PDB file of C-alpha atoms in Angstrom:
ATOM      1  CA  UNK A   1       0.000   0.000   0.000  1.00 46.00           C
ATOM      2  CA  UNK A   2       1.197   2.984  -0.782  1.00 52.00           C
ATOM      3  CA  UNK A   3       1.436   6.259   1.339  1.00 54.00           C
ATOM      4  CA  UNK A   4      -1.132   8.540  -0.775  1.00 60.00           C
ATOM      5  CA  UNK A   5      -3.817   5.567  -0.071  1.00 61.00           C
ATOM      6  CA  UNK A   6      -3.041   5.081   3.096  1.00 68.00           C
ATOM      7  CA  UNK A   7      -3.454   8.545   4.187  1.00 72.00           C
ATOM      8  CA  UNK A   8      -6.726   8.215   2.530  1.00 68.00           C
ATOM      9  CA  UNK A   9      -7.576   5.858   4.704  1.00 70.00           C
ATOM     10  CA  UNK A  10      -6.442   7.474   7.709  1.00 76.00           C
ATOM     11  CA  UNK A  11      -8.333  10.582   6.895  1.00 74.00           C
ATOM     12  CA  UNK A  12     -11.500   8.823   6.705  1.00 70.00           C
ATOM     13  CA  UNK A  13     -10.914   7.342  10.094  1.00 76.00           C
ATOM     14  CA  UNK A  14      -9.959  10.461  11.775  1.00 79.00           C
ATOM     15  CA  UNK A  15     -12.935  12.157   9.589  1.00 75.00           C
ATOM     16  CA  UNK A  16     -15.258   9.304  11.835  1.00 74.00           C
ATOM     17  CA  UNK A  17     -13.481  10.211  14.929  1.00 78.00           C
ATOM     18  CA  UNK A  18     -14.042  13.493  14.642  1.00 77.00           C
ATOM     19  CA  UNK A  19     -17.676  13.319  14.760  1.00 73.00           C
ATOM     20  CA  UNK A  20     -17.948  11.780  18.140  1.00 73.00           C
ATOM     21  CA  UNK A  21     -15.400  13.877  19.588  1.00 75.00           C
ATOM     22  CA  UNK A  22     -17.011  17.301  18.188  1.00 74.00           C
ATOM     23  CA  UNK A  23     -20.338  16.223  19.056  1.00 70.00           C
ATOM     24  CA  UNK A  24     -19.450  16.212  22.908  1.00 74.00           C
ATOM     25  CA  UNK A  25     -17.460  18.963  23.130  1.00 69.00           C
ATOM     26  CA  UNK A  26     -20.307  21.285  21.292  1.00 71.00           C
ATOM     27  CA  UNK A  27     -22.473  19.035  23.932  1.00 73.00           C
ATOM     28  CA  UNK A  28     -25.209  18.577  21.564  1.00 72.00           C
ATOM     29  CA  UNK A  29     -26.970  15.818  23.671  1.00 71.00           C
ATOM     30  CA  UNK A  30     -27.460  18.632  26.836  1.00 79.00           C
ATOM     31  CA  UNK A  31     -29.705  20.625  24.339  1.00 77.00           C
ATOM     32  CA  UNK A  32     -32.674  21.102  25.639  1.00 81.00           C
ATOM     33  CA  UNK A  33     -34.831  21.642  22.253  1.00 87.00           C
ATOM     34  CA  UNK A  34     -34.687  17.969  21.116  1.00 84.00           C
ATOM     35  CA  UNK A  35     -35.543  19.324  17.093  1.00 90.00           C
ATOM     36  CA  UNK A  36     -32.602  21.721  17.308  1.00 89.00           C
ATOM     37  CA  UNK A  37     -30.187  19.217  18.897  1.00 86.00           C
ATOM     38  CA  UNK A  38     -31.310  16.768  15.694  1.00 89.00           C
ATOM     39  CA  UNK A  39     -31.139  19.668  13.072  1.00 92.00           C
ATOM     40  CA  UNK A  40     -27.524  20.657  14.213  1.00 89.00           C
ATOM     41  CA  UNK A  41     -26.340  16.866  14.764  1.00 88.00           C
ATOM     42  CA  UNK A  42     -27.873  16.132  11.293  1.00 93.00           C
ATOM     43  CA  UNK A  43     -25.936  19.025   9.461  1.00 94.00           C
ATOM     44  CA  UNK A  44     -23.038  18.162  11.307  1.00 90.00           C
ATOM     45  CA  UNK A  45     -22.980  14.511  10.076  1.00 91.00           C
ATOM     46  CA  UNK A  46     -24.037  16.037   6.633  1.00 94.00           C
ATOM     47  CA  UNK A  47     -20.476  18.282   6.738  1.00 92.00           C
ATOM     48  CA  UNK A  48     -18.585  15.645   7.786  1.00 89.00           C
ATOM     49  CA  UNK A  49     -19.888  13.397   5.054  1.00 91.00           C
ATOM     50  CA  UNK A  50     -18.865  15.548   2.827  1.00 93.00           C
ATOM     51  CA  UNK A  51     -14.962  16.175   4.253  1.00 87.00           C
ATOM     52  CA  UNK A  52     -15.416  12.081   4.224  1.00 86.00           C
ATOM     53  CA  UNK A  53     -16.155  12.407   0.351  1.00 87.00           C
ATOM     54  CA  UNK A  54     -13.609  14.651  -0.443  1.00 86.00           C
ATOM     55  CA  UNK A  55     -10.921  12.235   0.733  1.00 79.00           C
ATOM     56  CA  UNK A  56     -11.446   8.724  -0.390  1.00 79.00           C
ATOM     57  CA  UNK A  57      -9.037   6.175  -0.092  1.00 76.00           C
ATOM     58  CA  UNK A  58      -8.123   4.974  -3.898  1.00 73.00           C
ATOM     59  CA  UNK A  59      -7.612   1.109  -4.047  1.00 74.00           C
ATOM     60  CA  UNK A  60      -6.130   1.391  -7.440  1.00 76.00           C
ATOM     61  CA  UNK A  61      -5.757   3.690 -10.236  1.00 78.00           C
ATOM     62  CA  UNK A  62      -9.500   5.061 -10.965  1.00 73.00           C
ATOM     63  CA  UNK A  63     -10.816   2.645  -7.821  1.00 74.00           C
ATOM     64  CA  UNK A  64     -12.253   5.127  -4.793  1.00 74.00           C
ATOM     65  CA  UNK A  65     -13.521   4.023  -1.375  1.00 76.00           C
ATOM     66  CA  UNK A  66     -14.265   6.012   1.451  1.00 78.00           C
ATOM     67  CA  UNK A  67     -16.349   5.715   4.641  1.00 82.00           C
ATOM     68  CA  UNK A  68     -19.483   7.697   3.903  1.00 87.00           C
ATOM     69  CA  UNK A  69     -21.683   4.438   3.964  1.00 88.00           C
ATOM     70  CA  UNK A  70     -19.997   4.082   7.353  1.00 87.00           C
ATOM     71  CA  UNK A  71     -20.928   7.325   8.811  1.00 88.00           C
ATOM     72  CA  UNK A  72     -24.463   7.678   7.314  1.00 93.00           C
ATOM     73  CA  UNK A  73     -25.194   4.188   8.833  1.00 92.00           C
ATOM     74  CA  UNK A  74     -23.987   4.990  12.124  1.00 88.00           C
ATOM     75  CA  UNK A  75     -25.854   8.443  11.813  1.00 91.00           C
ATOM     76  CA  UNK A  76     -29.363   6.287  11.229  1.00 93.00           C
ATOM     77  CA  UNK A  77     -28.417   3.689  14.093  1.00 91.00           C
ATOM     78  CA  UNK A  78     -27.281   6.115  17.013  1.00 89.00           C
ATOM     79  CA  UNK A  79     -29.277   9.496  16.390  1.00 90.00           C
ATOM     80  CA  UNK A  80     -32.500   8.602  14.368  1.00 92.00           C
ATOM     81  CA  UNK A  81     -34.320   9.403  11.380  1.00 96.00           C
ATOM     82  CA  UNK A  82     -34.726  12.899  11.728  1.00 96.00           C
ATOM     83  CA  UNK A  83     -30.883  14.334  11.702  1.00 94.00           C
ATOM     84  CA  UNK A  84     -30.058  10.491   9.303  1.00 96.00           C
ATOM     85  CA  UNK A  85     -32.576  12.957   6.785  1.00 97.00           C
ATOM     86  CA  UNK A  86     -30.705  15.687   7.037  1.00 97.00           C
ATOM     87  CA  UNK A  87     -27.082  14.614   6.714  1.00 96.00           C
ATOM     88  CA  UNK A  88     -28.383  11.682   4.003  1.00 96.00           C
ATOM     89  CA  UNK A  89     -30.117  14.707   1.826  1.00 97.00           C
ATOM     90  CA  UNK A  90     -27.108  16.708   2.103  1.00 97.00           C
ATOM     91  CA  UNK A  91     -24.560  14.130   1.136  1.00 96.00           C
ATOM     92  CA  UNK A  92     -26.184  13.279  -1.906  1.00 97.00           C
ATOM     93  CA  UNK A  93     -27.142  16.238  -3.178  1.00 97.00           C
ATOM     94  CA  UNK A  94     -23.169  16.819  -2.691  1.00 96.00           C
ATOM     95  CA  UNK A  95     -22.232  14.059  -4.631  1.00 94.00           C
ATOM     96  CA  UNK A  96     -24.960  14.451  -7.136  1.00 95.00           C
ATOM     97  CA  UNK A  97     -22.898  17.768  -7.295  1.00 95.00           C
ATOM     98  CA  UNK A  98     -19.727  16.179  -7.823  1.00 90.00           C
ATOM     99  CA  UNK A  99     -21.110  14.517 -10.800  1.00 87.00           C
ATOM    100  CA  UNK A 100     -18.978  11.694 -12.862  1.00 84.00           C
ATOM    101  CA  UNK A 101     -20.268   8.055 -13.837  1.00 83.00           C
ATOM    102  CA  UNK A 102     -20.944   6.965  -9.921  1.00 84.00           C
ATOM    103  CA  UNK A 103     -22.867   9.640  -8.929  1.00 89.00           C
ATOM    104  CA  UNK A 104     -26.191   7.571  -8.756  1.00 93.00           C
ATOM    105  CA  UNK A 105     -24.288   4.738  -7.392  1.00 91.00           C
ATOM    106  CA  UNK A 106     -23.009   6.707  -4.600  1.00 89.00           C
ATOM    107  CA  UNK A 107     -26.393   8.320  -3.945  1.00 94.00           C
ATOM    108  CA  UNK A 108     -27.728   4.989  -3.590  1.00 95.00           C
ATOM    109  CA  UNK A 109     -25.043   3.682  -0.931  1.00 93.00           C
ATOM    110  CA  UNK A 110     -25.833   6.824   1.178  1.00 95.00           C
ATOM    111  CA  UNK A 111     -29.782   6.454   1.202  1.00 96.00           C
ATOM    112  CA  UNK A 112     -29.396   2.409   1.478  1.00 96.00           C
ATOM    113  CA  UNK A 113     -26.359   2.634   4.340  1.00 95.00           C
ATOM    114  CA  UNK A 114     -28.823   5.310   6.262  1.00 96.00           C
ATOM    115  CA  UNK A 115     -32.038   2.792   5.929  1.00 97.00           C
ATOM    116  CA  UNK A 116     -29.439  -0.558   6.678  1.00 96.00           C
ATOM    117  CA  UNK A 117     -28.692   1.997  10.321  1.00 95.00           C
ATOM    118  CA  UNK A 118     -32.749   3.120  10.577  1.00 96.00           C
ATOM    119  CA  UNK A 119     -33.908  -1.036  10.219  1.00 96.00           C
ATOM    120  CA  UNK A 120     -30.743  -2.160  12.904  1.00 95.00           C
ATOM    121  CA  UNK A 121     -32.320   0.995  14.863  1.00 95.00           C
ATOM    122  CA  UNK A 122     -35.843   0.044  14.956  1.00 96.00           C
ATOM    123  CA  UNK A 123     -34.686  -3.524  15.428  1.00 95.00           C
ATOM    124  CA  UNK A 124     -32.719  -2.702  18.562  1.00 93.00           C
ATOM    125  CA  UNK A 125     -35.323  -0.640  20.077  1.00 93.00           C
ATOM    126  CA  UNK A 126     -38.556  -3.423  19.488  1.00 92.00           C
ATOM    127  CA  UNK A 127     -36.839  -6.474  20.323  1.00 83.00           C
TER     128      UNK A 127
END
């Protein structure tokens, strides 16, 4: 491996870090208005998609993998569907934005990765 696609990698994986860590010290979850507390945890996921897509890890020359399916899923499972609909409309509309011959591929990893994290949700919560 070499060391551009490793720091890929590592990017994405300090990108994921990153949200927990930022999310406590703004101390989201002592917000009293619950709807304000998932608007700003949704955008933040949302940005932090996006920093996510702007540094993939590339496999091989012209193959690109980063961890967006990762955080969007995670987004769904931990915060719920309300801030998962926020970050999942902005990241796609960012990578409909970024255009080329995956954009609908990538839009549809985002929106299934954020229902595969709503279902394990739901499932944790009624069983």
């Amino acid at each position: 491996m070499d060391t551009s696609s490793f720091s890929g990698l590592l990017n994405n994986a300090i990108l994921l870090l990153a949200l927990s860590v930022v999310y406590e010290v703004l101390a989201f979850n002592e917000l009293a208005n619950k709807r304000l507390r998932q608007v700003l945890s949704g955008v933040l996921v949302g940005v932090i998609g996006i920093a996510v897509m702007l540094s993939p890890w590339e496999l091989s020359p012209g193959v690109f993998f980063d961890t967006r399916w990762v955080l969007i899923s995670l987004c769904g499972l931990f915060f719920g569907w309300f801030p998962t609909v926020i970050a999942g409309v902005i990241m796609v509309l960012f990578r409909l934005f970024q255009g080329g011959g995956g954009a609908m591929v990538g839009s549809l990893v985002i929106v299934s990765s954020a229902l595969t994290g709503l279902g394990w949700r739901y499932l944790i919560r009624h069983k």
